[in-house]
Amino acid sequence: MNTVRRGARLVSVLTGALVALLLTTAGPGGPRAADGDGVSAVAAALRDGPVHVDPRARDVLPPAAAKALRNTVERADKPVLVAVLPADGDFDRKTLLQELRAETGITGVYAVALGDRFDAGADHQVMSRDAVRDAVGAVRRAHPGDPGAMVTDFTDRAVRQASGSAPAAWDGGGAAGDGGRTGGGTAAIVTLGVLVLLAGAGAFLVSRGSRRRRARLERAGLEKLRPVVDEDITAFGEELSRIGFDPATATARARPGGTGTARTGGEAGGTDGMDRTDGEDSTGGEDADAAREDYAQALDAYDDAKTRMAAARRPQDVRGVSRALADGRFALATLDARLRGTALPERRAPCFFDPRHGPSVEDVQWAPPGGTERAVPVCAADAARLAGGEEPAAREVGTPQGPRPYWEAGPVYAPWAAGYFGGGLLPGLLTGTLLGGALGGPYADGFGDPSGGGDFGGDFSGGGADPSDFGGGFGDGGGFGGGDFGGGF
């Protein structure tokens, strides 16, 4: 808080909340479980706090130990989520981790004790698969038959190794569904009216704190995206100038050095020249009208992109800018084909390696370092490079480690890329890359911490976890789904 008055008000509210909490938890009895049963209830609890202990599994991790574990995660401010569940609960051992990650929707590290078994998994941008597997193996060897010790030891290791920060929703300090807190019959001491007032005050404070943190992250994310988007807009404006089309007379000037359109040159800035030297356009009549329409669409897209970027307040707003530029480049490629007298291009996704290259001309097989092959849309120049055994001309962006291809630069670029490729196509293109794990949620609409710079993970990314992170299955550590919980025993 910035003023003494606000600080005093906050202290007063928190003091009242603490008194009420002490009164409601002083007596004997069991903890309040999350409403409902199964994975959905566990996920709901973990969205509110880092530790959930099912009341039926309190013997595995007693309230005091659960509270200490929660404090460990909160002090570290890392996206580490812990669930301690009974073996006889409504949980499918074959799919538990995968379902829990999907239901929770938080990019992070998940540690789960199920009965006397333990396993864990993580989104690779938060903690690598090998690191998770090594940690799981180490705690199993160190604490055989003691799932409480295993989950505690693993958490201690995970908070030291995990990247990113805790979700904003945890700012309130709550951990629904027990998380180590106890409840009892003395709850009746506090009147319903006081509880309602405290709940309202607490919700207000948590909501306001979460909104402010989210706003700060969004501003940081937008500023990180701004240079990349501005470069895209500038490059497209230069292409419009180089096309040399005069809509008033439907003529085209010869352009030394090329058209600048990606369809013909396959590069940002272009390399191919037009096959005309007399400065006259051969189009006329209906073709001239169509060319004017193409040019008008390209100009409108350029203006739209500039307007959208000027009005952008959040990283998500950049998606509309990328979409407008993709539309504009296709219109420009169509215009160039009309002026050349060649076949009009089909509408395809932009070149995967650099959307400034313009619409793609074909799909080719490509694999990121250490990843599996997938078909990606490419421009003519990059297709030729790949066919010749060369590296494509990838779009590089700034990172703390230096320039990197955008797909290895973190989740902040998710909305920018999604505007070009769409939410349906992009996850498949980016499977196994750093950016791939960020897709599927509200920023691409989905990525984790929008500030980028390596501080990713933690906030909600929906269920769009990278399949490669969740394919190993319980039992071998480091993966979700595909195997039996504890199958490695």
CSV table of C-alpha atoms in Angstrom, one decimal:
chain,number,residue,atom,x,y,z
A,1,MET,CA,0.0,0.0,0.0
A,2,ASN,CA,1.2,3.5,-0.7
A,3,THR,CA,-0.5,5.4,2.2
A,4,VAL,CA,-0.6,5.0,5.9
A,5,ARG,CA,-4.4,4.8,5.8
A,6,ARG,CA,-4.4,1.9,3.4
A,7,GLY,CA,-1.7,0.2,5.4
A,8,ALA,CA,-3.7,0.5,8.6
A,9,ARG,CA,-6.8,-0.7,6.9
A,10,LEU,CA,-5.0,-3.8,5.5
A,11,VAL,CA,-3.5,-4.6,8.9
A,12,SER,CA,-6.9,-4.3,10.5
A,13,VAL,CA,-8.5,-6.6,8.0
A,14,LEU,CA,-5.7,-9.2,8.2
A,15,THR,CA,-5.7,-9.1,12.0
A,16,GLY,CA,-9.4,-9.8,12.0
A,17,ALA,CA,-9.0,-12.6,9.6
A,18,LEU,CA,-6.2,-14.1,11.6
A,19,VAL,CA,-8.4,-14.1,14.8
A,20,ALA,CA,-11.3,-15.7,13.0
A,21,LEU,CA,-8.9,-18.3,11.5
A,22,LEU,CA,-7.5,-19.2,14.9
A,23,LEU,CA,-11.0,-19.5,16.4
A,24,THR,CA,-12.3,-21.7,13.6
A,25,THR,CA,-9.3,-24.0,13.6
A,26,ALA,CA,-8.6,-24.3,17.4
A,27,GLY,CA,-10.7,-27.3,18.1
A,28,PRO,CA,-10.5,-30.9,17.2
A,29,GLY,CA,-11.9,-32.3,14.0
A,30,GLY,CA,-10.9,-32.8,10.5
A,31,PRO,CA,-9.8,-30.4,7.8
A,32,ARG,CA,-12.3,-28.9,5.3
A,33,ALA,CA,-12.0,-30.9,2.1
A,34,ALA,CA,-12.5,-29.2,-1.2
A,35,ASP,CA,-16.0,-29.4,-2.5
A,36,GLY,CA,-16.7,-32.3,-4.7
A,37,ASP,CA,-14.7,-35.5,-5.3
A,38,GLY,CA,-12.0,-36.7,-7.6
A,39,VAL,CA,-9.5,-34.8,-9.8
A,40,SER,CA,-11.7,-31.8,-10.3
A,41,ALA,CA,-11.8,-31.1,-6.5
A,42,VAL,CA,-8.1,-31.5,-6.2
A,43,ALA,CA,-7.5,-29.2,-9.1
A,44,ALA,CA,-9.8,-26.6,-7.6
A,45,ALA,CA,-7.8,-26.7,-4.4
A,46,LEU,CA,-4.5,-26.4,-6.2
A,47,ARG,CA,-5.6,-23.4,-8.1
A,48,ASP,CA,-6.0,-21.7,-4.7
A,49,GLY,CA,-2.8,-22.8,-3.0
A,50,PRO,CA,0.2,-25.0,-3.6
A,51,VAL,CA,-0.6,-27.9,-1.3
A,52,HIS,CA,-3.7,-30.1,-1.0
A,53,VAL,CA,-4.0,-33.0,1.4
A,54,ASP,CA,-7.1,-35.1,1.2
A,55,PRO,CA,-8.6,-35.6,4.7
A,56,ARG,CA,-8.3,-39.4,4.2
A,57,ALA,CA,-4.6,-39.1,3.6
A,58,ARG,CA,-3.8,-36.9,6.6
A,59,ASP,CA,-1.8,-39.8,8.2
A,60,VAL,CA,0.6,-39.5,5.2
A,61,LEU,CA,1.2,-35.8,5.6
A,62,PRO,CA,-0.1,-34.4,8.9
A,63,PRO,CA,-1.4,-30.8,9.1
A,64,ALA,CA,1.8,-29.4,10.6
A,65,ALA,CA,3.9,-31.1,7.9
A,66,ALA,CA,1.5,-29.9,5.2
A,67,LYS,CA,1.7,-26.3,6.5
A,68,ALA,CA,5.5,-26.4,6.5
A,69,LEU,CA,5.5,-27.7,3.0
A,70,ARG,CA,3.1,-25.0,1.9
A,71,ASN,CA,5.4,-22.4,3.5
A,72,THR,CA,8.4,-23.8,1.6
A,73,VAL,CA,6.7,-23.4,-1.7
A,74,GLU,CA,5.3,-19.9,-0.9
A,75,ARG,CA,8.7,-18.6,0.3
A,76,ALA,CA,10.3,-19.9,-2.9
A,77,ASP,CA,7.6,-18.4,-5.0
A,78,LYS,CA,7.8,-21.3,-7.5
A,79,PRO,CA,5.0,-23.0,-9.4
A,80,VAL,CA,5.3,-26.3,-7.5
A,81,LEU,CA,2.0,-28.1,-6.7
A,82,VAL,CA,1.6,-30.9,-4.2
A,83,ALA,CA,-1.3,-33.3,-3.8
A,84,VAL,CA,-1.5,-36.1,-1.1
A,85,LEU,CA,-4.3,-38.4,-1.9
A,86,PRO,CA,-5.7,-41.7,-0.6
A,87,ALA,CA,-5.2,-44.9,-2.4
A,88,ASP,CA,-8.9,-45.7,-2.2
A,89,GLY,CA,-10.0,-42.4,-3.6
A,90,ASP,CA,-11.7,-41.8,-6.9
A,91,PHE,CA,-8.5,-41.5,-8.9
A,92,ASP,CA,-7.4,-43.5,-12.0
A,93,ARG,CA,-3.7,-44.4,-11.5
A,94,LYS,CA,-3.2,-44.6,-15.2
A,95,THR,CA,-4.3,-41.0,-16.0
A,96,LEU,CA,-4.1,-39.1,-12.6
A,97,LEU,CA,-1.2,-36.8,-13.4
A,98,GLN,CA,-2.3,-36.0,-16.9
A,99,GLU,CA,-5.8,-35.3,-15.7
A,100,LEU,CA,-4.6,-33.2,-12.8
A,101,ARG,CA,-2.4,-31.0,-15.0
A,102,ALA,CA,-5.3,-30.5,-17.5
A,103,GLU,CA,-7.9,-29.8,-14.8
A,104,THR,CA,-5.6,-27.4,-12.8
A,105,GLY,CA,-4.4,-25.6,-15.9
A,106,ILE,CA,-1.3,-24.2,-14.2
A,107,THR,CA,2.1,-24.5,-15.9
A,108,GLY,CA,4.4,-26.0,-13.2
A,109,VAL,CA,5.8,-29.0,-11.3
A,110,TYR,CA,3.2,-31.5,-10.0
A,111,ALA,CA,4.2,-33.8,-7.1
A,112,VAL,CA,1.6,-36.4,-6.1
A,113,ALA,CA,1.4,-39.1,-3.4
A,114,LEU,CA,-1.3,-41.6,-4.0
A,115,GLY,CA,-1.5,-44.0,-1.1
A,116,ASP,CA,2.0,-45.3,-0.5
A,117,ARG,CA,3.1,-44.4,-4.0
A,118,PHE,CA,4.7,-41.2,-5.3
A,119,ASP,CA,5.4,-39.7,-8.7
A,120,ALA,CA,5.8,-36.3,-10.3
A,121,GLY,CA,5.8,-34.5,-13.6
A,122,ALA,CA,6.4,-31.0,-14.9
A,123,ASP,CA,6.0,-28.7,-17.9
A,124,HIS,CA,9.4,-28.8,-19.5
A,125,GLN,CA,9.8,-25.0,-19.5
A,126,VAL,CA,9.5,-25.1,-15.7
A,127,MET,CA,11.6,-28.2,-14.9
A,128,SER,CA,13.2,-30.5,-17.5
A,129,ARG,CA,11.9,-34.1,-17.8
A,130,ASP,CA,15.4,-35.4,-16.9
A,131,ALA,CA,15.5,-33.3,-13.8
A,132,VAL,CA,12.1,-34.5,-12.7
A,133,ARG,CA,13.0,-38.1,-13.3
A,134,ASP,CA,16.3,-37.8,-11.4
A,135,ALA,CA,14.6,-36.1,-8.4
A,136,VAL,CA,11.8,-38.7,-8.3
A,137,GLY,CA,14.3,-41.6,-8.4
A,138,ALA,CA,16.4,-40.0,-5.7
A,139,VAL,CA,13.5,-39.5,-3.2
A,140,ARG,CA,12.2,-43.0,-3.9
A,141,ARG,CA,15.6,-44.5,-3.0
A,142,ALA,CA,16.0,-42.2,0.0
A,143,HIS,CA,12.5,-42.8,1.5
A,144,PRO,CA,11.2,-46.2,0.4
A,145,GLY,CA,7.6,-46.8,1.6
A,146,ASP,CA,7.3,-43.3,3.1
A,147,PRO,CA,5.3,-41.2,0.6
A,148,GLY,CA,5.1,-38.2,3.0
A,149,ALA,CA,8.9,-38.0,3.2
A,150,MET,CA,9.1,-38.5,-0.6
A,151,VAL,CA,6.8,-35.7,-1.4
A,152,THR,CA,8.5,-33.4,1.1
A,153,ASP,CA,12.0,-34.2,-0.2
A,154,PHE,CA,10.9,-33.8,-3.8
A,155,THR,CA,9.3,-30.4,-3.1
A,156,ASP,CA,12.5,-29.2,-1.5
A,157,ARG,CA,14.4,-30.2,-4.6
A,158,ALA,CA,11.8,-28.8,-7.0
A,159,VAL,CA,11.7,-25.3,-5.5
A,160,ARG,CA,15.5,-25.1,-6.0
A,161,GLN,CA,15.4,-26.2,-9.6
A,162,ALA,CA,12.1,-25.0,-11.0
A,163,SER,CA,11.9,-21.9,-13.2
A,164,GLY,CA,9.1,-19.3,-13.1
A,165,SER,CA,7.0,-18.0,-10.3
A,166,ALA,CA,3.9,-19.0,-8.4
A,167,PRO,CA,0.5,-18.2,-9.8
A,168,ALA,CA,-1.0,-14.8,-9.0
A,169,ALA,CA,-4.0,-16.7,-7.5
A,170,TRP,CA,-1.8,-17.9,-4.7
A,171,ASP,CA,-1.1,-14.4,-3.5
A,172,GLY,CA,-3.9,-14.7,-1.0
A,173,GLY,CA,-2.0,-17.4,0.7
A,174,GLY,CA,-4.9,-19.9,0.6
A,175,ALA,CA,-4.6,-23.6,0.0
A,176,ALA,CA,-8.0,-25.0,-0.5
A,177,GLY,CA,-8.8,-28.5,0.4
A,178,ASP,CA,-6.7,-28.7,3.6
A,179,GLY,CA,-3.2,-27.8,2.4
A,180,GLY,CA,-2.2,-28.5,6.0
A,181,ARG,CA,-4.9,-26.5,7.8
A,182,THR,CA,-7.2,-28.0,10.3
A,183,GLY,CA,-10.7,-27.2,11.1
A,184,GLY,CA,-12.9,-28.1,14.1
A,185,GLY,CA,-16.2,-27.7,15.9
A,186,THR,CA,-15.3,-24.3,17.4
A,187,ALA,CA,-16.2,-22.7,14.1
A,188,ALA,CA,-19.6,-21.9,15.7
A,189,ILE,CA,-17.8,-19.4,17.9
A,190,VAL,CA,-17.6,-17.0,14.9
A,191,THR,CA,-20.9,-15.8,13.8
A,192,LEU,CA,-22.1,-16.2,10.2
A,193,GLY,CA,-22.1,-12.4,9.7
A,194,VAL,CA,-18.5,-12.0,10.7
A,195,LEU,CA,-17.5,-14.8,8.4
A,196,VAL,CA,-19.3,-13.3,5.5
A,197,LEU,CA,-17.7,-9.9,6.1
A,198,LEU,CA,-14.2,-11.4,6.4
A,199,ALA,CA,-14.7,-13.5,3.4
A,200,GLY,CA,-15.8,-10.4,1.4
A,201,ALA,CA,-12.8,-8.4,2.7
A,202,GLY,CA,-10.4,-11.3,2.0
A,203,ALA,CA,-11.7,-11.8,-1.5
A,204,PHE,CA,-11.4,-8.1,-2.2
A,205,LEU,CA,-7.8,-8.0,-1.1
A,206,VAL,CA,-6.8,-11.1,-2.9
A,207,SER,CA,-8.6,-10.1,-6.1
A,208,ARG,CA,-7.1,-6.6,-6.0
A,209,GLY,CA,-3.6,-8.0,-5.4
A,210,SER,CA,-4.0,-10.6,-8.2
A,211,ARG,CA,-5.2,-8.0,-10.6
A,212,ARG,CA,-2.3,-5.7,-9.9
A,213,ARG,CA,0.2,-8.4,-10.3
A,214,ARG,CA,-1.4,-9.5,-13.5
A,215,ALA,CA,-1.5,-5.9,-14.8
A,216,ARG,CA,2.3,-5.6,-14.0
A,217,LEU,CA,3.1,-8.8,-15.8
A,218,GLU,CA,1.0,-7.9,-18.8
A,219,ARG,CA,2.6,-4.5,-19.1
A,220,ALA,CA,6.0,-6.2,-19.0
A,221,GLY,CA,5.0,-8.8,-21.5
A,222,LEU,CA,3.6,-6.2,-23.9
A,223,GLU,CA,6.8,-4.1,-23.7
A,224,LYS,CA,8.9,-7.2,-24.5
A,225,LEU,CA,6.7,-7.9,-27.5
A,226,ARG,CA,6.6,-4.4,-28.8
A,227,PRO,CA,10.0,-4.3,-30.6
A,228,VAL,CA,9.1,-7.5,-32.5
A,229,VAL,CA,5.7,-6.3,-33.5
A,230,ASP,CA,7.0,-2.9,-34.5
A,231,GLU,CA,9.6,-4.6,-36.7
A,232,ASP,CA,6.8,-6.6,-38.4
A,233,ILE,CA,4.7,-3.5,-39.1
A,234,THR,CA,7.7,-1.6,-40.4
A,235,ALA,CA,8.8,-4.4,-42.7
A,236,PHE,CA,5.3,-4.7,-44.1
A,237,GLY,CA,5.1,-0.9,-44.7
A,238,GLU,CA,8.4,-1.2,-46.6
A,239,GLU,CA,7.0,-4.0,-48.8
A,240,LEU,CA,3.9,-1.8,-49.6
A,241,SER,CA,6.3,0.9,-50.7
A,242,ARG,CA,8.4,-1.4,-52.8
A,243,ILE,CA,5.4,-2.9,-54.7
A,244,GLY,CA,5.3,0.3,-56.7
A,245,PHE,CA,1.6,0.0,-57.5
A,246,ASP,CA,-0.4,3.2,-58.5
A,247,PRO,CA,-4.1,2.5,-57.9
A,248,ALA,CA,-5.1,5.7,-59.7
A,249,THR,CA,-3.7,4.5,-63.0
A,250,ALA,CA,-3.3,0.8,-62.3
A,251,THR,CA,0.3,0.9,-63.3
A,252,ALA,CA,3.4,-0.6,-61.7
A,253,ARG,CA,6.9,0.8,-61.6
A,254,ALA,CA,9.9,-1.4,-62.2
A,255,ARG,CA,11.7,-1.9,-58.9
A,256,PRO,CA,15.4,-2.6,-58.8
A,257,GLY,CA,16.1,-5.2,-56.1
A,258,GLY,CA,12.7,-6.8,-56.1
A,259,THR,CA,9.1,-6.7,-55.0
A,260,GLY,CA,9.6,-7.1,-51.3
A,261,THR,CA,6.7,-9.5,-51.2
A,262,ALA,CA,7.3,-12.8,-49.5
A,263,ARG,CA,5.4,-14.8,-52.1
A,264,THR,CA,8.0,-14.0,-54.8
A,265,GLY,CA,11.1,-13.5,-52.8
A,266,GLY,CA,10.4,-15.8,-49.8
A,267,GLU,CA,12.3,-13.3,-47.6
A,268,ALA,CA,11.5,-10.2,-45.5
A,269,GLY,CA,12.4,-7.5,-47.9
A,270,GLY,CA,12.3,-9.7,-51.0
A,271,THR,CA,14.9,-10.5,-53.6
A,272,ASP,CA,13.1,-11.0,-56.9
A,273,GLY,CA,12.5,-8.2,-59.4
A,274,MET,CA,9.5,-7.8,-61.6
A,275,ASP,CA,9.7,-8.8,-65.2
A,276,ARG,CA,8.7,-5.3,-66.4
A,277,THR,CA,11.0,-2.5,-67.4
A,278,ASP,CA,8.7,-0.1,-69.1
A,279,GLY,CA,6.9,1.0,-65.9
A,280,GLU,CA,3.5,0.0,-67.3
A,281,ASP,CA,1.2,-2.6,-65.8
A,282,SER,CA,-0.3,-5.1,-68.2
A,283,THR,CA,-3.4,-5.4,-66.2
A,284,GLY,CA,-6.6,-3.7,-67.3
A,285,GLY,CA,-10.3,-3.8,-66.9
A,286,GLU,CA,-11.5,-6.3,-64.3
A,287,ASP,CA,-7.9,-7.3,-63.6
A,288,ALA,CA,-7.0,-3.7,-62.8
A,289,ASP,CA,-10.1,-3.4,-60.5
A,290,ALA,CA,-9.0,-6.6,-58.7
A,291,ALA,CA,-5.5,-5.3,-58.3
A,292,ARG,CA,-6.8,-2.1,-56.8
A,293,GLU,CA,-8.9,-4.1,-54.4
A,294,ASP,CA,-5.8,-6.2,-53.4
A,295,TYR,CA,-3.8,-3.0,-52.8
A,296,ALA,CA,-6.6,-1.4,-50.8
A,297,GLN,CA,-6.8,-4.6,-48.6
A,298,ALA,CA,-3.1,-4.5,-48.0
A,299,LEU,CA,-3.3,-0.8,-47.1
A,300,ASP,CA,-6.2,-1.4,-44.8
A,301,ALA,CA,-4.4,-4.3,-43.1
A,302,TYR,CA,-1.3,-2.0,-42.6
A,303,ASP,CA,-3.4,0.7,-41.0
A,304,ASP,CA,-5.3,-1.8,-38.9
A,305,ALA,CA,-2.1,-3.3,-37.6
A,306,LYS,CA,-0.8,0.1,-36.6
A,307,THR,CA,-4.0,1.1,-34.9
A,308,ARG,CA,-4.3,-2.2,-33.0
A,309,MET,CA,-0.7,-1.9,-31.8
A,310,ALA,CA,-1.2,1.7,-30.7
A,311,ALA,CA,-4.3,0.6,-28.7
A,312,ALA,CA,-2.7,-2.6,-27.2
A,313,ARG,CA,-2.7,-2.8,-23.5
A,314,ARG,CA,-2.1,-6.5,-23.0
A,315,PRO,CA,0.0,-9.2,-24.7
A,316,GLN,CA,-3.2,-10.8,-26.0
A,317,ASP,CA,-3.9,-7.7,-28.0
A,318,VAL,CA,-0.9,-8.4,-30.2
A,319,ARG,CA,-2.7,-11.4,-31.7
A,320,GLY,CA,-4.9,-9.1,-33.7
A,321,VAL,CA,-1.9,-7.2,-35.0
A,322,SER,CA,-0.3,-10.4,-36.3
A,323,ARG,CA,-3.6,-11.5,-37.9
A,324,ALA,CA,-3.9,-8.1,-39.7
A,325,LEU,CA,-0.3,-8.4,-41.0
A,326,ALA,CA,-0.9,-11.9,-42.2
A,327,ASP,CA,-4.0,-10.7,-44.1
A,328,GLY,CA,-2.1,-7.8,-45.6
A,329,ARG,CA,0.8,-9.9,-46.8
A,330,PHE,CA,-1.6,-12.3,-48.5
A,331,ALA,CA,-3.3,-9.4,-50.3
A,332,LEU,CA,0.1,-8.1,-51.3
A,333,ALA,CA,1.2,-11.5,-52.6
A,334,THR,CA,-2.0,-11.7,-54.6
A,335,LEU,CA,-1.5,-8.3,-56.1
A,336,ASP,CA,2.1,-9.2,-57.0
A,337,ALA,CA,0.8,-12.3,-58.8
A,338,ARG,CA,-1.7,-10.2,-60.8
A,339,LEU,CA,1.0,-7.7,-61.8
A,340,ARG,CA,3.3,-10.6,-62.9
A,341,GLY,CA,0.6,-12.4,-64.7
A,342,THR,CA,1.2,-15.6,-62.8
A,343,ALA,CA,-1.3,-17.9,-61.0
A,344,LEU,CA,-2.9,-16.3,-57.9
A,345,PRO,CA,-1.6,-17.8,-54.6
A,346,GLU,CA,-3.7,-20.0,-52.4
A,347,ARG,CA,-4.4,-18.8,-48.9
A,348,ARG,CA,-1.9,-20.5,-46.7
A,349,ALA,CA,-0.3,-20.0,-43.3
A,350,PRO,CA,2.7,-17.6,-43.2
A,351,CYS,CA,6.2,-19.1,-43.3
A,352,PHE,CA,6.8,-20.8,-40.0
A,353,PHE,CA,10.4,-19.7,-39.7
A,354,ASP,CA,9.7,-16.0,-40.1
A,355,PRO,CA,6.1,-14.7,-40.8
A,356,ARG,CA,7.7,-11.7,-42.5
A,357,HIS,CA,8.6,-14.0,-45.3
A,358,GLY,CA,4.9,-13.9,-46.2
A,359,PRO,CA,2.5,-16.7,-47.2
A,360,SER,CA,4.1,-20.2,-47.3
A,361,VAL,CA,4.2,-22.2,-50.6
A,362,GLU,CA,4.5,-25.7,-49.2
A,363,ASP,CA,4.8,-27.9,-46.1
A,364,VAL,CA,8.2,-29.5,-45.4
A,365,GLN,CA,9.4,-31.9,-42.7
A,366,TRP,CA,11.4,-30.2,-40.0
A,367,ALA,CA,12.5,-30.9,-36.4
A,368,PRO,CA,13.8,-28.6,-33.7
A,369,PRO,CA,17.0,-29.6,-32.0
A,370,GLY,CA,16.3,-32.8,-30.1
A,371,GLY,CA,12.7,-32.9,-31.2
A,372,THR,CA,10.6,-35.0,-33.5
A,373,GLU,CA,9.8,-34.1,-37.1
A,374,ARG,CA,6.7,-32.3,-38.1
A,375,ALA,CA,5.3,-30.7,-41.2
A,376,VAL,CA,5.7,-26.9,-41.1
A,377,PRO,CA,4.6,-24.3,-43.7
A,378,VAL,CA,7.6,-22.6,-45.4
A,379,CYS,CA,8.3,-19.9,-48.0
A,380,ALA,CA,10.1,-20.8,-51.2
A,381,ALA,CA,13.5,-19.6,-50.0
A,382,ASP,CA,13.4,-21.6,-46.8
A,383,ALA,CA,12.2,-24.7,-48.6
A,384,ALA,CA,15.2,-24.4,-50.9
A,385,ARG,CA,17.5,-24.0,-48.0
A,386,LEU,CA,16.2,-27.0,-46.2
A,387,ALA,CA,16.3,-29.1,-49.4
A,388,GLY,CA,20.0,-28.1,-49.7
A,389,GLY,CA,20.8,-29.1,-46.2
A,390,GLU,CA,21.0,-25.5,-44.9
A,391,GLU,CA,19.4,-23.9,-41.9
A,392,PRO,CA,16.2,-21.8,-42.5
A,393,ALA,CA,16.3,-18.1,-42.1
A,394,ALA,CA,14.6,-18.1,-38.6
A,395,ARG,CA,13.1,-15.1,-36.9
A,396,GLU,CA,15.3,-14.4,-33.9
A,397,VAL,CA,14.3,-12.4,-30.9
A,398,GLY,CA,16.1,-11.1,-27.9
A,399,THR,CA,16.4,-13.3,-24.8
A,400,PRO,CA,18.6,-13.1,-21.7
A,401,GLN,CA,20.8,-15.7,-23.3
A,402,GLY,CA,21.1,-13.7,-26.6
A,403,PRO,CA,19.2,-13.9,-29.9
A,404,ARG,CA,17.1,-17.1,-30.2
A,405,PRO,CA,14.5,-18.3,-32.7
A,406,TYR,CA,11.1,-17.2,-31.5
A,407,TRP,CA,9.9,-20.7,-30.7
A,408,GLU,CA,12.7,-21.1,-28.2
A,409,ALA,CA,12.3,-17.7,-26.6
A,410,GLY,CA,9.6,-18.3,-24.1
A,411,PRO,CA,5.8,-18.0,-23.7
A,412,VAL,CA,5.7,-14.2,-24.1
A,413,TYR,CA,5.7,-14.7,-27.9
A,414,ALA,CA,2.6,-17.0,-27.8
A,415,PRO,CA,0.0,-14.4,-28.7
A,416,TRP,CA,2.2,-12.9,-31.5
A,417,ALA,CA,2.7,-16.3,-33.0
A,418,ALA,CA,-1.0,-17.4,-32.6
A,419,GLY,CA,-2.1,-14.4,-34.6
A,420,TYR,CA,-0.2,-15.6,-37.5
A,421,PHE,CA,-0.8,-19.3,-37.3
A,422,GLY,CA,-4.1,-19.7,-35.3
A,423,GLY,CA,-4.7,-21.6,-32.1
A,424,GLY,CA,-5.5,-24.8,-33.9
A,425,LEU,CA,-2.4,-25.1,-36.1
A,426,LEU,CA,0.3,-23.7,-33.8
A,427,PRO,CA,0.4,-26.3,-31.0
A,428,GLY,CA,1.2,-29.0,-33.5
A,429,LEU,CA,3.9,-26.9,-35.1
A,430,LEU,CA,5.5,-26.1,-31.8
A,431,THR,CA,5.3,-29.4,-30.0
A,432,GLY,CA,8.6,-30.0,-28.1
A,433,THR,CA,9.7,-26.4,-28.2
A,434,LEU,CA,9.8,-23.9,-25.4
A,435,LEU,CA,6.9,-21.9,-26.8
A,436,GLY,CA,4.8,-25.0,-27.5
A,437,GLY,CA,4.2,-25.6,-23.8
A,438,ALA,CA,2.7,-22.2,-23.4
A,439,LEU,CA,-0.2,-22.6,-25.8
A,440,GLY,CA,-3.8,-23.5,-25.2
A,441,GLY,CA,-4.7,-21.0,-22.5
A,442,PRO,CA,-5.8,-17.4,-22.2
A,443,TYR,CA,-2.8,-15.8,-23.8
A,444,ALA,CA,-2.5,-17.6,-27.1
A,445,ASP,CA,-4.8,-17.3,-26.1
A,446,GLY,CA,-2.3,-18.7,-23.7
A,447,PHE,CA,1.1,-18.5,-22.0
A,448,GLY,CA,2.4,-18.5,-18.5
A,449,ASP,CA,4.1,-15.5,-17.0
A,450,PRO,CA,3.8,-12.8,-19.7
A,451,SER,CA,6.9,-11.0,-18.6
A,452,GLY,CA,8.9,-13.6,-20.4
A,453,GLY,CA,12.7,-13.5,-19.9
A,454,GLY,CA,12.8,-17.0,-18.5
A,455,ASP,CA,10.3,-16.2,-15.7
A,456,PHE,CA,7.6,-18.4,-17.2
A,457,GLY,CA,5.3,-20.9,-15.7
A,458,GLY,CA,3.1,-20.5,-12.7
A,459,ASP,CA,0.0,-18.8,-14.1
A,460,PHE,CA,-2.9,-20.4,-15.8
A,461,SER,CA,-2.2,-21.8,-19.2
A,462,GLY,CA,-5.3,-23.9,-19.6
A,463,GLY,CA,-5.0,-27.6,-20.3
A,464,GLY,CA,-2.6,-27.1,-23.1
A,465,ALA,CA,0.5,-28.8,-21.8
A,466,ASP,CA,3.1,-30.0,-24.2
A,467,PRO,CA,2.3,-33.7,-25.0
A,468,SER,CA,6.0,-34.6,-24.8
A,469,ASP,CA,6.0,-33.5,-21.1
A,470,PHE,CA,3.0,-35.7,-20.3
A,471,GLY,CA,3.7,-38.9,-22.2
A,472,GLY,CA,6.0,-40.8,-19.8
A,473,GLY,CA,3.5,-41.8,-17.3
A,474,PHE,CA,3.6,-42.3,-13.6
A,475,GLY,CA,6.3,-44.7,-12.6
A,476,ASP,CA,9.2,-43.4,-14.7
A,477,GLY,CA,9.0,-39.9,-13.4
A,478,GLY,CA,8.9,-36.7,-15.4
A,479,GLY,CA,5.7,-37.4,-17.4
A,480,PHE,CA,2.0,-37.4,-17.2
A,481,GLY,CA,-0.3,-40.1,-18.5
A,482,GLY,CA,0.4,-43.1,-20.7
A,483,GLY,CA,1.4,-45.4,-17.9
A,484,ASP,CA,0.3,-46.7,-14.6
A,485,PHE,CA,0.7,-44.6,-11.4
A,486,GLY,CA,3.7,-46.0,-9.7
A,487,GLY,CA,4.3,-48.4,-12.5
A,488,GLY,CA,8.0,-48.1,-11.9
A,489,PHE,CA,8.0,-49.9,-8.6
